[in-house]
Coordinates of C-alpha atoms and ligand atoms in Angstrom, one line a residue:
M1 CA 67.9 165.2 135.4
G2 CA 65.3 163.1 135.9
D3 CA 64.2 160.2 137.6
K4 CA 61.2 158.0 135.8
T5 CA 60.8 156.3 138.9
L6 CA 59.6 158.9 140.5
K7 CA 56.2 159.4 139.8
Y8 CA 54.8 162.6 141.8
A9 CA 55.9 166.2 141.1
R10 CA 55.3 167.3 145.0
I11 CA 54.9 171.0 146.6
I12 CA 57.8 171.4 148.4
A13 CA 57.9 175.2 149.3
T14 CA 55.7 178.2 149.1
G15 CA 56.7 181.8 148.3
S16 CA 55.5 185.3 147.7
A17 CA 55.6 189.1 146.6
L18 CA 52.8 192.0 147.0
P19 CA 53.4 195.5 146.2
E20 CA 54.5 198.1 148.7
R21 CA 51.2 200.4 147.8
V22 CA 47.5 199.7 149.3
V23 CA 44.7 200.9 147.4
T24 CA 41.7 200.7 149.5
N25 CA 37.8 201.1 148.1
A26 CA 38.1 204.9 150.4
D27 CA 40.6 205.3 147.6
L28 CA 38.5 204.6 144.5
E29 CA 35.8 206.4 145.6
K30 CA 38.1 209.7 145.7
L31 CA 38.9 207.5 142.1
V32 CA 35.3 206.8 140.5
E33 CA 31.3 206.8 141.6
T34 CA 31.6 204.2 143.2
S35 CA 30.8 202.6 147.5
D36 CA 33.6 200.6 149.4
E37 CA 29.8 199.2 149.8
W38 CA 29.1 197.8 147.0
I39 CA 32.2 196.8 146.2
R40 CA 32.2 194.8 149.1
T41 CA 28.7 193.3 148.4
R42 CA 29.2 193.1 144.7
T43 CA 32.8 191.2 145.0
G44 CA 34.0 190.9 148.4
I45 CA 37.0 193.1 147.8
R46 CA 38.3 196.0 150.6
E47 CA 41.3 196.6 149.8
R48 CA 44.3 195.8 147.0
R49 CA 47.8 196.0 146.2
V50 CA 49.2 198.2 143.8
S51 CA 52.3 197.9 142.6
N52 CA 54.9 201.0 141.4
A53 CA 57.5 201.2 138.8
E54 CA 59.5 198.8 140.0
E55 CA 58.0 196.4 140.8
T56 CA 57.6 194.3 137.3
T57 CA 55.8 191.6 136.9
G58 CA 59.4 190.0 136.7
E59 CA 60.4 191.8 140.0
L60 CA 57.0 190.7 142.4
G61 CA 58.0 187.3 140.6
Y62 CA 61.8 187.0 141.2
R63 CA 60.9 188.7 144.6
A64 CA 58.2 185.4 144.9
A65 CA 60.7 182.6 143.6
L66 CA 63.8 183.8 145.9
Q67 CA 60.8 183.3 149.0
A68 CA 60.5 180.1 147.7
L69 CA 63.5 179.0 146.6
E70 CA 65.0 179.5 150.7
R71 CA 62.7 177.6 151.7
A72 CA 63.1 175.1 149.8
G73 CA 66.6 175.2 150.3
V74 CA 67.3 174.2 147.1
K75 CA 70.1 176.7 145.0
A76 CA 68.5 178.3 142.0
S77 CA 71.4 176.0 140.2
D78 CA 69.7 173.0 140.5
L79 CA 66.2 174.0 139.0
D80 CA 66.1 172.3 135.1
L81 CA 62.7 174.6 134.4
I82 CA 61.2 177.2 135.3
V83 CA 57.3 178.1 133.8
V84 CA 55.9 181.5 134.7
G85 CA 52.1 182.2 134.3
T86 CA 51.2 185.7 133.6
T87 CA 49.0 188.3 130.9
T88 CA 51.9 191.0 131.7
P89 CA 55.6 190.4 131.5
D90 CA 57.5 192.8 131.4
I91 CA 59.1 193.6 127.6
I92 CA 57.7 191.0 124.9
F93 CA 60.9 189.2 124.3
P94 CA 62.1 187.6 126.5
S95 CA 60.0 186.2 128.4
T96 CA 59.8 187.0 131.7
A97 CA 60.7 183.5 133.1
C98 CA 63.7 184.5 131.0
L99 CA 64.3 187.8 133.1
I100 CA 64.0 185.9 136.6
Q101 CA 65.7 183.0 135.5
H102 CA 68.6 185.4 134.6
R103 CA 68.1 186.9 138.4
L104 CA 68.2 184.4 140.3
G105 CA 71.2 182.1 138.5
A106 CA 69.7 179.7 137.0
N107 CA 71.2 180.0 133.5
G108 CA 70.8 177.0 131.2
C109 CA 67.3 175.6 132.4
A110 CA 64.4 175.9 130.2
A111 CA 62.4 178.6 131.0
F112 CA 58.8 179.9 129.5
D113 CA 56.0 182.2 130.0
V114 CA 52.6 180.3 129.3
N115 CA 49.7 183.2 128.9
A116 CA 46.3 182.2 129.9
A117 CA 44.9 185.0 130.9
C118 CA 43.7 184.1 135.0
S119 CA 44.4 180.4 134.2
G120 CA 48.3 181.3 134.0
F121 CA 49.5 179.1 137.6
V122 CA 47.2 176.1 136.9
Y123 CA 48.2 175.6 133.5
A124 CA 51.4 176.5 134.7
L125 CA 51.8 173.6 137.5
G126 CA 49.9 171.2 135.3
V127 CA 53.0 172.5 133.0
A128 CA 55.8 171.9 134.5
D129 CA 54.0 168.8 136.5
K130 CA 53.8 167.2 133.5
F131 CA 57.8 167.2 133.2
I132 CA 58.5 166.1 136.6
R133 CA 55.7 162.7 135.4
S134 CA 58.2 162.4 131.9
G135 CA 61.0 162.1 133.6
Q136 CA 63.2 165.1 132.4
T137 CA 62.7 167.5 135.0
R138 CA 64.2 167.2 139.2
K139 CA 63.2 170.7 140.2
A140 CA 60.2 173.2 138.6
L141 CA 60.5 176.5 139.9
V142 CA 56.5 177.4 138.7
I143 CA 55.7 181.1 139.6
G144 CA 52.7 183.1 138.9
A145 CA 52.7 186.9 138.7
E146 CA 51.1 189.7 137.5
T147 CA 50.6 193.9 137.1
L148 CA 47.5 193.6 136.6
T149 CA 46.7 197.3 136.8
R150 CA 48.9 198.4 134.2
M151 CA 45.7 198.0 132.0
V152 CA 43.4 199.2 133.8
D153 CA 41.6 202.5 132.7
W154 CA 40.8 204.4 136.9
N155 CA 38.4 206.2 134.5
E156 CA 36.2 203.2 134.8
R157 CA 34.3 202.3 137.8
E158 CA 33.0 198.8 136.1
T159 CA 36.6 197.0 135.6
C160 CA 39.2 199.4 138.0
V161 CA 37.6 198.5 140.9
L162 CA 38.3 194.8 140.6
F163 CA 42.3 193.6 140.1
G164 CA 45.6 194.3 142.0
D165 CA 49.0 192.9 141.7
G166 CA 51.3 190.3 142.4
A167 CA 53.1 187.2 142.5
G168 CA 53.6 184.6 143.9
A169 CA 56.1 180.6 143.6
V170 CA 56.1 177.6 144.4
V171 CA 59.1 175.1 144.4
L172 CA 58.0 171.2 143.2
E173 CA 60.0 167.9 143.3
A174 CA 60.3 165.0 141.6
S175 CA 59.2 162.4 144.5
D176 CA 57.4 158.5 145.1
E177 CA 55.1 160.7 147.4
P178 CA 52.1 161.8 146.4
G179 CA 51.9 165.2 145.0
I180 CA 50.0 166.7 142.8
L181 CA 47.6 164.1 141.5
A182 CA 45.3 164.7 138.9
T183 CA 45.5 168.6 136.6
C184 CA 42.8 169.4 134.3
M185 CA 43.3 171.9 131.6
H186 CA 40.6 174.0 129.0
A187 CA 40.5 176.9 127.0
D188 CA 37.1 178.2 124.6
G189 CA 38.3 181.1 122.4
G190 CA 34.5 181.2 121.6
Y191 CA 34.4 183.6 124.8
K192 CA 37.0 186.4 123.4
D193 CA 34.8 188.8 123.3
L194 CA 32.8 189.1 127.4
L195 CA 36.8 189.3 128.9
Y196 CA 40.0 191.1 126.8
N197 CA 42.8 193.1 126.3
P198 CA 41.6 194.8 122.6
V199 CA 45.7 195.4 121.5
G200 CA 49.1 194.2 121.3
V201 CA 52.0 193.7 118.8
S202 CA 50.9 192.1 115.9
A203 CA 47.0 194.1 115.9
G204 CA 48.1 197.5 116.6
F205 CA 48.0 200.2 118.8
K206 CA 46.0 202.6 119.5
D207 CA 45.7 206.2 119.6
E208 CA 44.2 207.0 122.8
P209 CA 45.5 206.8 126.4
N210 CA 47.5 204.2 127.7
H211 CA 47.6 203.1 123.7
G212 CA 44.1 201.7 124.0
V213 CA 45.7 198.9 126.4
R214 CA 42.6 198.4 128.6
I215 CA 40.4 195.6 130.3
N216 CA 37.5 195.2 128.1
M217 CA 34.7 192.6 130.7
S218 CA 31.4 191.7 129.9
G219 CA 31.0 191.5 134.0
R220 CA 27.1 189.3 134.1
E221 CA 28.1 187.1 131.9
V222 CA 31.7 186.8 133.3
F223 CA 30.7 185.6 136.1
K224 CA 27.6 183.4 134.8
V225 CA 30.1 181.5 132.8
A226 CA 32.5 181.2 135.4
V227 CA 29.8 179.6 138.1
K228 CA 28.9 177.2 135.7
T229 CA 32.4 176.1 134.6
L230 CA 33.6 176.2 138.1
D231 CA 30.9 173.7 138.9
S232 CA 32.0 171.0 136.1
L233 CA 35.2 171.5 136.3
V234 CA 36.1 170.0 140.1
G235 CA 33.5 167.6 139.6
E236 CA 36.4 166.5 136.9
T237 CA 39.2 167.4 139.0
L238 CA 37.3 165.2 141.6
A239 CA 36.7 161.9 139.1
A240 CA 40.3 162.4 137.7
A241 CA 41.8 162.1 141.1
G242 CA 39.6 159.2 142.2
M243 CA 38.1 160.9 144.8
H244 CA 35.1 162.6 146.3
E245 CA 34.3 165.9 147.8
S246 CA 35.3 165.1 151.5
D247 CA 37.9 164.4 150.8
I248 CA 39.0 168.1 150.1
D249 CA 40.5 169.4 152.9
W250 CA 41.3 173.3 150.9
L251 CA 39.8 174.9 148.1
I252 CA 42.3 177.4 146.9
P253 CA 40.2 179.4 144.3
H254 CA 40.8 181.7 142.0
Q255 CA 40.1 185.6 143.8
A256 CA 38.6 187.4 141.5
N257 CA 34.7 187.5 143.1
L258 CA 33.9 186.4 146.6
R259 CA 30.2 185.6 145.7
I260 CA 32.2 182.8 141.9
I261 CA 34.0 181.4 145.0
E262 CA 30.9 180.3 147.5
A263 CA 29.4 179.0 144.7
T264 CA 32.1 177.0 144.2
A265 CA 32.0 175.9 147.9
K266 CA 28.9 175.3 147.6
R267 CA 29.3 172.9 145.0
L268 CA 31.4 171.5 146.7
K269 CA 29.5 171.0 150.0
M270 CA 32.6 173.2 151.8
S271 CA 31.7 175.5 154.3
M272 CA 33.7 178.5 153.9
D273 CA 35.9 177.4 156.8
R274 CA 37.7 175.4 154.1
V275 CA 38.1 177.3 151.5
I276 CA 41.2 179.7 151.2
V277 CA 39.8 183.8 150.7
T278 CA 42.3 186.5 150.0
V279 CA 40.7 188.5 147.8
D280 CA 39.1 190.8 150.3
K281 CA 42.7 192.3 150.6
H282 CA 44.6 191.0 147.0
A283 CA 41.2 191.2 144.5
N284 CA 41.6 189.8 141.3
T285 CA 46.0 189.6 141.2
S286 CA 45.0 186.9 137.7
S287 CA 47.8 184.7 137.5
G288 CA 49.2 185.1 141.4
S289 CA 46.3 185.2 143.1
V290 CA 45.9 180.7 143.6
P291 CA 49.6 181.2 145.0
L292 CA 48.8 183.8 146.8
A293 CA 46.1 182.2 148.4
L294 CA 48.4 179.3 148.5
D295 CA 51.5 180.9 150.6
E296 CA 48.7 182.8 153.0
A297 CA 47.5 179.7 153.7
V298 CA 50.7 177.4 154.2
C299 CA 52.0 180.3 156.4
S300 CA 49.4 181.0 158.8
G301 CA 49.6 177.6 159.3
K302 CA 46.2 176.1 157.9
V303 CA 47.3 174.0 155.1
Q304 CA 49.3 171.2 156.7
R305 CA 51.5 168.3 155.8
G306 CA 49.4 165.6 153.7
Q307 CA 46.0 167.5 153.2
N308 CA 44.7 167.4 150.0
L309 CA 44.2 170.9 148.1
L310 CA 42.1 171.8 145.8
L311 CA 43.8 174.7 143.3
E312 CA 41.0 176.4 140.5
A313 CA 41.2 179.0 138.5
F314 CA 39.1 180.7 135.6
G315 CA 39.9 183.4 133.1
G316 CA 40.1 185.4 129.8
G317 CA 40.1 182.9 126.6
F318 CA 37.8 181.6 128.4
T319 CA 40.4 179.9 130.0
W320 CA 39.7 176.9 133.1
A321 CA 41.8 175.0 134.8
S322 CA 42.4 173.3 138.9
A323 CA 44.6 171.0 140.1
L324 CA 44.8 168.4 142.9
L325 CA 47.3 167.9 145.0
R326 CA 48.7 166.3 148.4
Y327 CA 50.8 168.7 150.3
Ligands
LIG401 N1 30.3 200.9 141.9 C1 29.5 201.3 141.6 N2 28.6 200.5 140.6 C2 28.7 199.9 140.4 C3 30.0 199.5 140.0 C4 31.1 200.3 140.5 N3 32.4 200.2 140.6 N4 30.8 198.9 138.9 C5 29.4 199.2 138.0 N5 28.4 199.3 138.6 C6 27.3 199.2 138.7 C7 26.7 199.2 137.2 O1 26.3 200.4 135.9 C8 25.1 199.1 136.8 O2 24.2 199.8 137.2 P1 22.5 199.9 136.6 O3 21.6 198.3 137.4 O4 22.6 202.1 136.9 O5 22.6 199.2 135.1 C9 25.0 198.3 138.3 O6 25.7 199.0 139.2 C10 25.0 196.3 138.5 O7 25.7 196.4 137.2 P2 25.9 194.9 137.0 O8 27.5 194.4 136.2 O9 24.4 193.5 136.7 O10 26.7 194.5 138.5 P3 27.3 192.8 138.8 O11 26.3 192.4 140.0 O12 26.8 191.9 138.0 O13 28.7 193.0 139.5 C11 30.3 193.0 139.0 C12 29.6 193.2 138.8 C13 31.6 192.7 137.6 C14 31.0 193.1 140.3 C15 30.7 190.9 138.6 O14 29.7 191.1 137.4 C16 31.7 190.1 138.9 O15 33.2 190.2 139.6 N6 31.7 189.5 137.3 C17 32.9 188.4 136.6 C18 34.1 189.9 136.6 C19 35.6 188.9 136.7 O16 35.2 188.0 138.1 N7 36.2 189.3 136.2 C20 37.5 188.6 136.1 C21 37.1 186.9 135.5 S1 38.9 186.5 135.5

Protein backbone atom coordinates (compact mmCIF):
# COMPACT_ATOMS: atom_id res chain seq x y z
CA MET A 1 0.00 0.00 0.00
CA GLY A 2 0.95 3.61 -0.36
CA ASP A 3 2.81 5.86 1.99
CA LYS A 4 1.51 9.40 2.51
CA THR A 5 4.98 10.69 3.27
CA LEU A 6 6.12 9.97 -0.31
CA LYS A 7 5.18 12.97 -2.37
CA TYR A 8 5.99 12.22 -5.97
CA ALA A 9 5.26 9.66 -8.69
CA ARG A 10 8.57 8.85 -10.36
CA ILE A 11 9.14 7.00 -13.62
CA ILE A 12 11.51 4.19 -12.77
CA ALA A 13 11.54 2.47 -16.18
CA THR A 14 10.05 2.56 -19.65
CA GLY A 15 9.26 -0.04 -22.30
CA SER A 16 7.75 -0.24 -25.77
CA ALA A 17 6.52 -2.61 -28.45
CA LEU A 18 5.92 -2.26 -32.17
CA PRO A 19 4.34 -4.58 -34.73
CA GLU A 20 6.74 -6.39 -37.09
CA ARG A 21 5.36 -5.09 -40.37
CA VAL A 22 6.70 -1.82 -41.76
CA VAL A 23 4.52 0.02 -44.29
CA THR A 24 6.40 2.76 -46.14
CA ASN A 25 4.98 5.75 -47.98
CA ALA A 26 6.01 3.97 -51.21
CA ASP A 27 3.78 1.02 -50.17
CA LEU A 28 0.85 3.43 -49.77
CA GLU A 29 1.49 4.89 -53.24
CA LYS A 30 0.30 1.49 -54.50
CA LEU A 31 -2.99 1.73 -52.56
CA VAL A 32 -4.14 5.33 -53.00
CA GLU A 33 -3.30 8.37 -55.11
CA THR A 34 -0.58 9.85 -52.96
CA SER A 35 3.19 10.32 -52.98
CA ASP A 36 6.05 9.93 -50.56
CA GLU A 37 6.83 13.61 -51.16
CA TRP A 38 3.27 14.75 -50.25
CA ILE A 39 3.18 12.66 -47.07
CA ARG A 40 6.69 13.70 -45.94
CA THR A 41 6.25 17.42 -46.55
CA ARG A 42 2.74 17.64 -45.00
CA THR A 43 3.29 15.34 -42.02
CA GLY A 44 6.94 14.29 -41.60
CA ILE A 45 5.91 10.62 -41.83
CA ARG A 46 8.11 8.18 -43.80
CA GLU A 47 6.81 4.85 -42.56
CA ARG A 48 4.56 3.28 -39.95
CA ARG A 49 4.06 -0.14 -38.29
CA VAL A 50 0.86 -2.05 -39.02
CA SER A 51 -0.16 -4.91 -36.74
CA ASN A 52 -1.24 -8.37 -37.85
CA ALA A 53 -4.23 -10.19 -36.36
CA GLU A 54 -2.25 -11.47 -33.35
CA GLU A 55 -0.66 -8.09 -32.58
CA THR A 56 -3.68 -6.68 -30.78
CA THR A 57 -3.66 -3.62 -28.54
CA GLY A 58 -3.49 -5.93 -25.51
CA GLU A 59 -0.61 -7.92 -26.99
CA LEU A 60 1.45 -4.81 -27.80
CA GLY A 61 0.60 -3.28 -24.41
CA TYR A 62 1.58 -6.50 -22.66
CA ARG A 63 4.97 -6.63 -24.42
CA ALA A 64 5.69 -2.98 -23.59
CA ALA A 65 4.63 -3.53 -19.97
CA LEU A 66 6.76 -6.66 -19.57
CA GLN A 67 9.82 -4.78 -20.82
CA ALA A 68 9.17 -1.83 -18.50
CA LEU A 69 8.67 -4.13 -15.48
CA GLU A 70 11.84 -6.10 -16.25
CA ARG A 71 13.88 -2.91 -16.59
CA ALA A 72 12.36 -1.57 -13.37
CA GLY A 73 13.09 -4.79 -11.52
CA VAL A 74 9.49 -4.73 -10.31
CA LYS A 75 7.40 -7.89 -9.97
CA ALA A 76 3.91 -7.68 -11.49
CA SER A 77 2.49 -8.91 -8.19
CA ASP A 78 3.85 -5.76 -6.51
CA LEU A 79 1.71 -3.45 -8.69
CA ASP A 80 -1.17 -1.58 -7.03
CA LEU A 81 -2.57 -0.07 -10.22
CA ILE A 82 -2.63 -0.57 -14.00
CA VAL A 83 -4.03 2.17 -16.25
CA VAL A 84 -4.16 1.75 -20.01
CA GLY A 85 -4.75 4.68 -22.34
CA THR A 86 -6.45 3.28 -25.44
CA THR A 87 -9.24 4.00 -27.89
CA THR A 88 -8.82 0.63 -29.63
CA PRO A 89 -9.40 -1.98 -26.89
CA ASP A 90 -9.09 -5.67 -27.83
CA ILE A 91 -12.70 -6.37 -26.85
CA ILE A 92 -15.46 -4.23 -25.36
CA PHE A 93 -15.01 -5.73 -21.93
CA PRO A 94 -13.13 -6.68 -19.88
CA SER A 95 -10.88 -3.65 -20.30
CA THR A 96 -7.50 -4.03 -21.97
CA ALA A 97 -5.98 -3.21 -18.57
CA CYS A 98 -7.66 -6.34 -17.12
CA LEU A 99 -6.45 -8.48 -20.03
CA ILE A 100 -2.88 -7.25 -19.56
CA GLN A 101 -3.09 -7.55 -15.77
CA HIS A 102 -3.96 -11.24 -16.00
CA ARG A 103 -1.18 -12.00 -18.51
CA LEU A 104 1.34 -10.24 -16.28
CA GLY A 105 0.12 -12.06 -13.16
CA ALA A 106 -0.85 -8.86 -11.34
CA ASN A 107 -4.34 -10.12 -10.49
CA GLY A 108 -6.01 -8.23 -7.66
CA CYS A 109 -4.71 -4.69 -8.23
CA ALA A 110 -6.93 -1.94 -9.66
CA ALA A 111 -6.96 -2.00 -13.48
CA PHE A 112 -8.91 0.12 -15.95
CA ASP A 113 -8.73 1.81 -19.34
CA VAL A 114 -8.87 5.53 -20.07
CA ASN A 115 -10.29 6.59 -23.43
CA ALA A 116 -9.11 10.08 -24.29
CA ALA A 117 -8.21 9.24 -27.93
CA CYS A 118 -4.65 10.37 -28.72
CA SER A 119 -4.30 11.98 -25.27
CA GLY A 120 -4.96 8.60 -23.62
CA PHE A 121 -1.48 7.92 -22.27
CA VAL A 122 -0.95 11.42 -20.88
CA TYR A 123 -4.41 11.27 -19.27
CA ALA A 124 -3.57 7.84 -17.82
CA LEU A 125 -0.29 9.18 -16.46
CA GLY A 126 -2.13 12.09 -14.82
CA VAL A 127 -4.63 9.68 -13.24
CA ALA A 128 -1.89 7.38 -11.91
CA ASP A 129 -0.02 10.41 -10.54
CA LYS A 130 -3.10 11.35 -8.50
CA PHE A 131 -3.40 7.79 -7.13
CA ILE A 132 0.23 7.86 -6.02
CA ARG A 133 0.02 11.37 -4.56
CA SER A 134 -3.07 10.35 -2.58
CA GLY A 135 -0.98 7.71 -0.82
CA GLN A 136 -3.26 4.92 -2.06
CA THR A 137 -0.83 3.53 -4.62
CA ARG A 138 2.85 2.81 -4.37
CA LYS A 139 3.63 1.17 -7.70
CA ALA A 140 1.69 1.77 -10.90
CA LEU A 141 1.98 0.61 -14.49
CA VAL A 142 0.81 3.10 -17.10
CA ILE A 143 0.45 1.96 -20.70
CA GLY A 144 -0.47 3.67 -23.95
CA ALA A 145 -1.41 1.06 -26.53
CA GLU A 146 -3.26 1.25 -29.83
CA THR A 147 -4.04 -0.52 -33.07
CA LEU A 148 -5.54 2.46 -34.84
CA THR A 149 -4.91 0.95 -38.27
CA ARG A 150 -7.83 -1.40 -37.50
CA MET A 151 -10.03 1.69 -37.99
CA VAL A 152 -8.30 2.95 -41.11
CA ASP A 153 -10.05 2.92 -44.46
CA TRP A 154 -7.16 2.01 -46.78
CA ASN A 155 -9.00 3.60 -49.72
CA GLU A 156 -9.09 7.05 -48.11
CA ARG A 157 -5.86 8.93 -48.72
CA GLU A 158 -6.75 11.80 -46.36
CA THR A 159 -6.48 9.50 -43.33
CA CYS A 160 -4.78 6.21 -44.22
CA VAL A 161 -1.33 7.80 -44.55
CA LEU A 162 -1.41 9.24 -41.04
CA PHE A 163 -1.76 6.35 -38.61
CA GLY A 164 0.25 3.44 -37.23
CA ASP A 165 0.20 0.92 -34.36
CA GLY A 166 2.34 0.56 -31.23
CA ALA A 167 2.55 0.70 -27.46
CA GLY A 168 4.67 2.15 -24.70
CA ALA A 169 4.66 1.75 -20.93
CA VAL A 170 6.13 3.25 -17.79
CA VAL A 171 6.46 1.94 -14.24
CA LEU A 172 5.78 4.62 -11.63
CA GLU A 173 6.82 4.45 -8.01
CA ALA A 174 6.02 6.66 -5.02
CA SER A 175 9.15 8.61 -4.08
CA ASP A 176 10.31 11.55 -2.01
CA GLU A 177 12.42 12.63 -5.00
CA PRO A 178 10.71 14.56 -7.83
CA GLY A 179 8.96 12.93 -10.13
CA ILE A 180 5.90 14.20 -11.93
CA LEU A 181 5.75 17.92 -11.11
CA ALA A 182 2.53 18.98 -12.85
CA THR A 183 -0.19 17.47 -15.00
CA CYS A 184 -2.96 19.20 -16.94
CA MET A 185 -5.99 17.56 -18.54
CA HIS A 186 -8.71 19.15 -20.65
CA ALA A 187 -11.48 18.24 -23.07
CA ASP A 188 -14.03 20.01 -25.24
CA GLY A 189 -16.70 17.68 -26.60
CA GLY A 190 -18.00 20.51 -28.77
CA TYR A 191 -15.30 19.56 -31.30
CA LYS A 192 -16.56 16.00 -31.70
CA ASP A 193 -17.42 16.35 -35.39
CA LEU A 194 -13.88 17.30 -36.43
CA LEU A 195 -12.39 13.93 -35.44
CA TYR A 196 -14.47 10.86 -34.64
CA ASN A 197 -15.33 7.28 -35.31
CA PRO A 198 -19.04 7.25 -36.17
CA VAL A 199 -20.17 3.83 -34.91
CA GLY A 200 -20.20 1.85 -31.70
CA VAL A 201 -22.04 -0.58 -29.49
CA SER A 202 -24.78 1.74 -28.34
CA ALA A 203 -25.06 4.00 -31.40
CA GLY A 204 -25.02 0.89 -33.60
CA PHE A 205 -22.90 -0.43 -36.45
CA LYS A 206 -23.54 0.05 -40.18
CA ASP A 207 -23.97 -2.30 -43.09
CA GLU A 208 -20.73 -1.00 -44.61
CA PRO A 209 -17.16 -2.29 -44.97
CA ASN A 210 -15.63 -2.81 -41.51
CA HIS A 211 -19.15 -2.27 -40.03
CA GLY A 212 -18.73 1.47 -40.58
CA VAL A 213 -15.73 1.66 -38.23
CA ARG A 214 -13.57 4.44 -39.69
CA ILE A 215 -11.81 7.68 -38.83
CA ASN A 216 -13.72 10.82 -39.83
CA MET A 217 -11.40 13.80 -39.77
CA SER A 218 -11.38 17.42 -40.93
CA GLY A 219 -7.60 17.57 -41.16
CA ARG A 220 -7.09 21.28 -41.72
CA GLU A 221 -9.39 22.30 -38.82
CA VAL A 222 -7.86 19.70 -36.48
CA PHE A 223 -4.44 21.08 -37.36
CA LYS A 224 -5.39 24.68 -36.52
CA VAL A 225 -7.08 23.89 -33.19
CA ALA A 226 -4.24 21.54 -32.17
CA VAL A 227 -1.57 24.21 -32.68
CA LYS A 228 -3.56 26.85 -30.80
CA THR A 229 -4.53 24.54 -27.95
CA LEU A 230 -1.05 23.11 -27.42
CA ASP A 231 0.31 26.64 -27.39
CA SER A 232 -1.81 27.54 -24.35
CA LEU A 233 -1.38 24.08 -22.76
CA VAL A 234 2.40 24.35 -22.51
CA GLY A 235 2.08 27.81 -20.91
CA GLU A 236 -0.42 26.46 -18.40
CA THR A 237 1.81 23.49 -17.56
CA LEU A 238 4.90 25.62 -17.00
CA ALA A 239 2.90 27.94 -14.73
CA ALA A 240 1.49 24.97 -12.76
CA ALA A 241 5.04 23.73 -12.10
CA GLY A 242 6.40 27.25 -11.47
CA MET A 243 8.93 26.77 -14.28
CA HIS A 244 10.13 28.60 -17.40
CA GLU A 245 10.69 27.51 -20.99
CA SER A 246 14.43 27.37 -20.36
CA ASP A 247 13.96 24.80 -17.56
CA ILE A 248 12.73 22.17 -20.02
CA ASP A 249 15.42 19.79 -21.26
CA TRP A 250 13.26 17.74 -23.64
CA LEU A 251 9.88 18.14 -25.29
CA ILE A 252 8.24 14.75 -25.86
CA PRO A 253 5.13 15.57 -27.87
CA HIS A 254 2.32 13.51 -29.34
CA GLN A 255 3.53 12.40 -32.74
CA ALA A 256 0.75 13.32 -35.17
CA ASN A 257 2.39 15.79 -37.50
CA LEU A 258 5.89 17.26 -37.60
CA ARG A 259 4.53 20.73 -38.37
CA ILE A 260 2.38 20.70 -35.21
CA ILE A 261 5.41 19.55 -33.19
CA GLU A 262 7.55 22.34 -34.68
CA ALA A 263 4.91 24.95 -33.77
CA THR A 264 4.93 23.79 -30.11
CA ALA A 265 8.73 23.80 -30.01
CA LYS A 266 8.74 27.36 -31.36
CA ARG A 267 6.28 28.42 -28.65
CA LEU A 268 8.69 26.99 -26.07
CA LYS A 269 11.68 28.66 -27.78
CA MET A 270 13.24 25.19 -28.10
CA SER A 271 15.41 24.13 -30.99
CA MET A 272 14.32 20.90 -32.67
CA ASP A 273 17.40 19.08 -31.36
CA ARG A 274 15.74 19.15 -27.91
CA VAL A 275 12.51 17.65 -29.25
CA ILE A 276 11.97 13.90 -29.50
CA VAL A 277 10.62 13.07 -32.96
CA THR A 278 9.44 9.58 -33.91
CA VAL A 279 6.57 10.51 -36.22
CA ASP A 280 8.83 9.75 -39.20
CA LYS A 281 9.05 6.06 -38.20
CA HIS A 282 5.84 5.45 -36.24
CA ALA A 283 3.29 7.91 -37.73
CA ASN A 284 0.39 8.70 -35.37
CA THR A 285 0.01 5.80 -32.93
CA SER A 286 -2.54 7.72 -30.81
CA SER A 287 -2.04 6.81 -27.11
CA GLY A 288 1.06 4.84 -28.06
CA SER A 289 2.93 7.83 -29.41
CA VAL A 290 4.16 9.66 -26.30
CA PRO A 291 5.37 6.56 -24.37
CA LEU A 292 6.98 5.17 -27.55
CA ALA A 293 8.85 8.46 -28.02
CA LEU A 294 9.80 8.54 -24.34
CA ASP A 295 11.15 4.99 -24.43
CA GLU A 296 13.15 5.72 -27.56
CA ALA A 297 14.58 8.87 -25.97
CA VAL A 298 15.60 6.94 -22.85
CA CYS A 299 17.08 3.98 -24.76
CA SER A 300 19.05 6.22 -27.13
CA GLY A 301 20.63 7.93 -24.11
CA LYS A 302 19.20 11.34 -25.04
CA VAL A 303 17.08 11.62 -21.91
CA GLN A 304 19.14 11.43 -18.73
CA ARG A 305 18.17 11.12 -15.06
CA GLY A 306 17.53 14.50 -13.45
CA GLN A 307 16.37 16.18 -16.67
CA ASN A 308 13.01 17.93 -17.03
CA LEU A 309 10.65 16.51 -19.64
CA LEU A 310 7.47 18.06 -21.00
CA LEU A 311 5.03 15.49 -22.37
CA GLU A 312 1.94 16.72 -24.25
CA ALA A 313 -0.83 15.31 -26.41
CA PHE A 314 -3.92 16.31 -28.35
CA GLY A 315 -6.66 14.13 -29.76
CA GLY A 316 -10.28 13.37 -30.62
CA GLY A 317 -12.85 14.80 -28.26
CA PHE A 318 -11.07 17.14 -28.44
CA THR A 319 -8.87 16.16 -25.53
CA TRP A 320 -5.52 17.65 -24.59
CA ALA A 321 -3.17 16.91 -21.72
CA SER A 322 0.38 17.39 -20.47
CA ALA A 323 2.81 16.20 -17.83
CA LEU A 324 5.94 18.01 -16.72
CA LEU A 325 8.32 15.70 -14.89
CA ARG A 326 11.81 15.27 -13.60
CA TYR A 327 13.11 12.03 -15.08
N1 LIG B 1 -1.84 12.45 -50.76
C1 LIG B 1 -1.95 13.41 -51.69
N2 LIG B 1 -2.82 14.41 -51.62
C2 LIG B 1 -3.63 14.44 -50.55
C3 LIG B 1 -3.58 13.48 -49.54
C4 LIG B 1 -2.64 12.44 -49.69
N3 LIG B 1 -2.51 11.48 -48.76
N4 LIG B 1 -4.48 13.79 -48.58
C5 LIG B 1 -5.09 14.92 -48.99
N5 LIG B 1 -4.58 15.32 -50.19
C6 LIG B 1 -4.92 16.49 -50.97
C7 LIG B 1 -6.29 17.05 -50.64
O1 LIG B 1 -7.28 16.32 -51.36
C8 LIG B 1 -6.18 18.47 -51.08
O2 LIG B 1 -6.37 18.53 -52.47
P1 LIG B 1 -7.10 19.79 -53.19
O3 LIG B 1 -6.25 20.97 -52.83
O4 LIG B 1 -7.08 19.41 -54.61
O5 LIG B 1 -8.45 19.82 -52.54
C9 LIG B 1 -4.71 18.82 -50.81
O6 LIG B 1 -4.03 17.55 -50.66
C10 LIG B 1 -4.48 19.66 -49.60
O7 LIG B 1 -5.28 19.15 -48.56
P2 LIG B 1 -5.28 19.81 -47.13
O8 LIG B 1 -6.23 19.02 -46.28
O9 LIG B 1 -5.46 21.27 -47.22
O10 LIG B 1 -3.77 19.55 -46.68
P3 LIG B 1 -3.05 19.99 -45.38
O11 LIG B 1 -1.86 20.79 -45.72
O12 LIG B 1 -3.98 20.53 -44.35
O13 LIG B 1 -2.52 18.59 -44.83
C11 LIG B 1 -3.11 16.95 -43.17
C12 LIG B 1 -3.44 17.56 -44.52
C13 LIG B 1 -4.17 15.90 -42.83
C14 LIG B 1 -1.76 16.29 -43.28
C15 LIG B 1 -3.05 18.07 -42.08
O14 LIG B 1 -4.20 18.88 -42.19
C16 LIG B 1 -2.95 17.51 -40.70
O15 LIG B 1 -1.97 16.89 -40.34
N6 LIG B 1 -3.97 17.77 -39.87
C17 LIG B 1 -3.97 17.26 -38.51
C18 LIG B 1 -4.40 15.82 -38.53
C19 LIG B 1 -4.08 15.18 -37.23
O16 LIG B 1 -3.04 15.38 -36.67
N7 LIG B 1 -5.01 14.34 -36.77
C20 LIG B 1 -4.86 13.60 -35.59
C21 LIG B 1 -4.91 14.49 -34.39
S1 LIG B 1 -4.54 13.58 -32.98
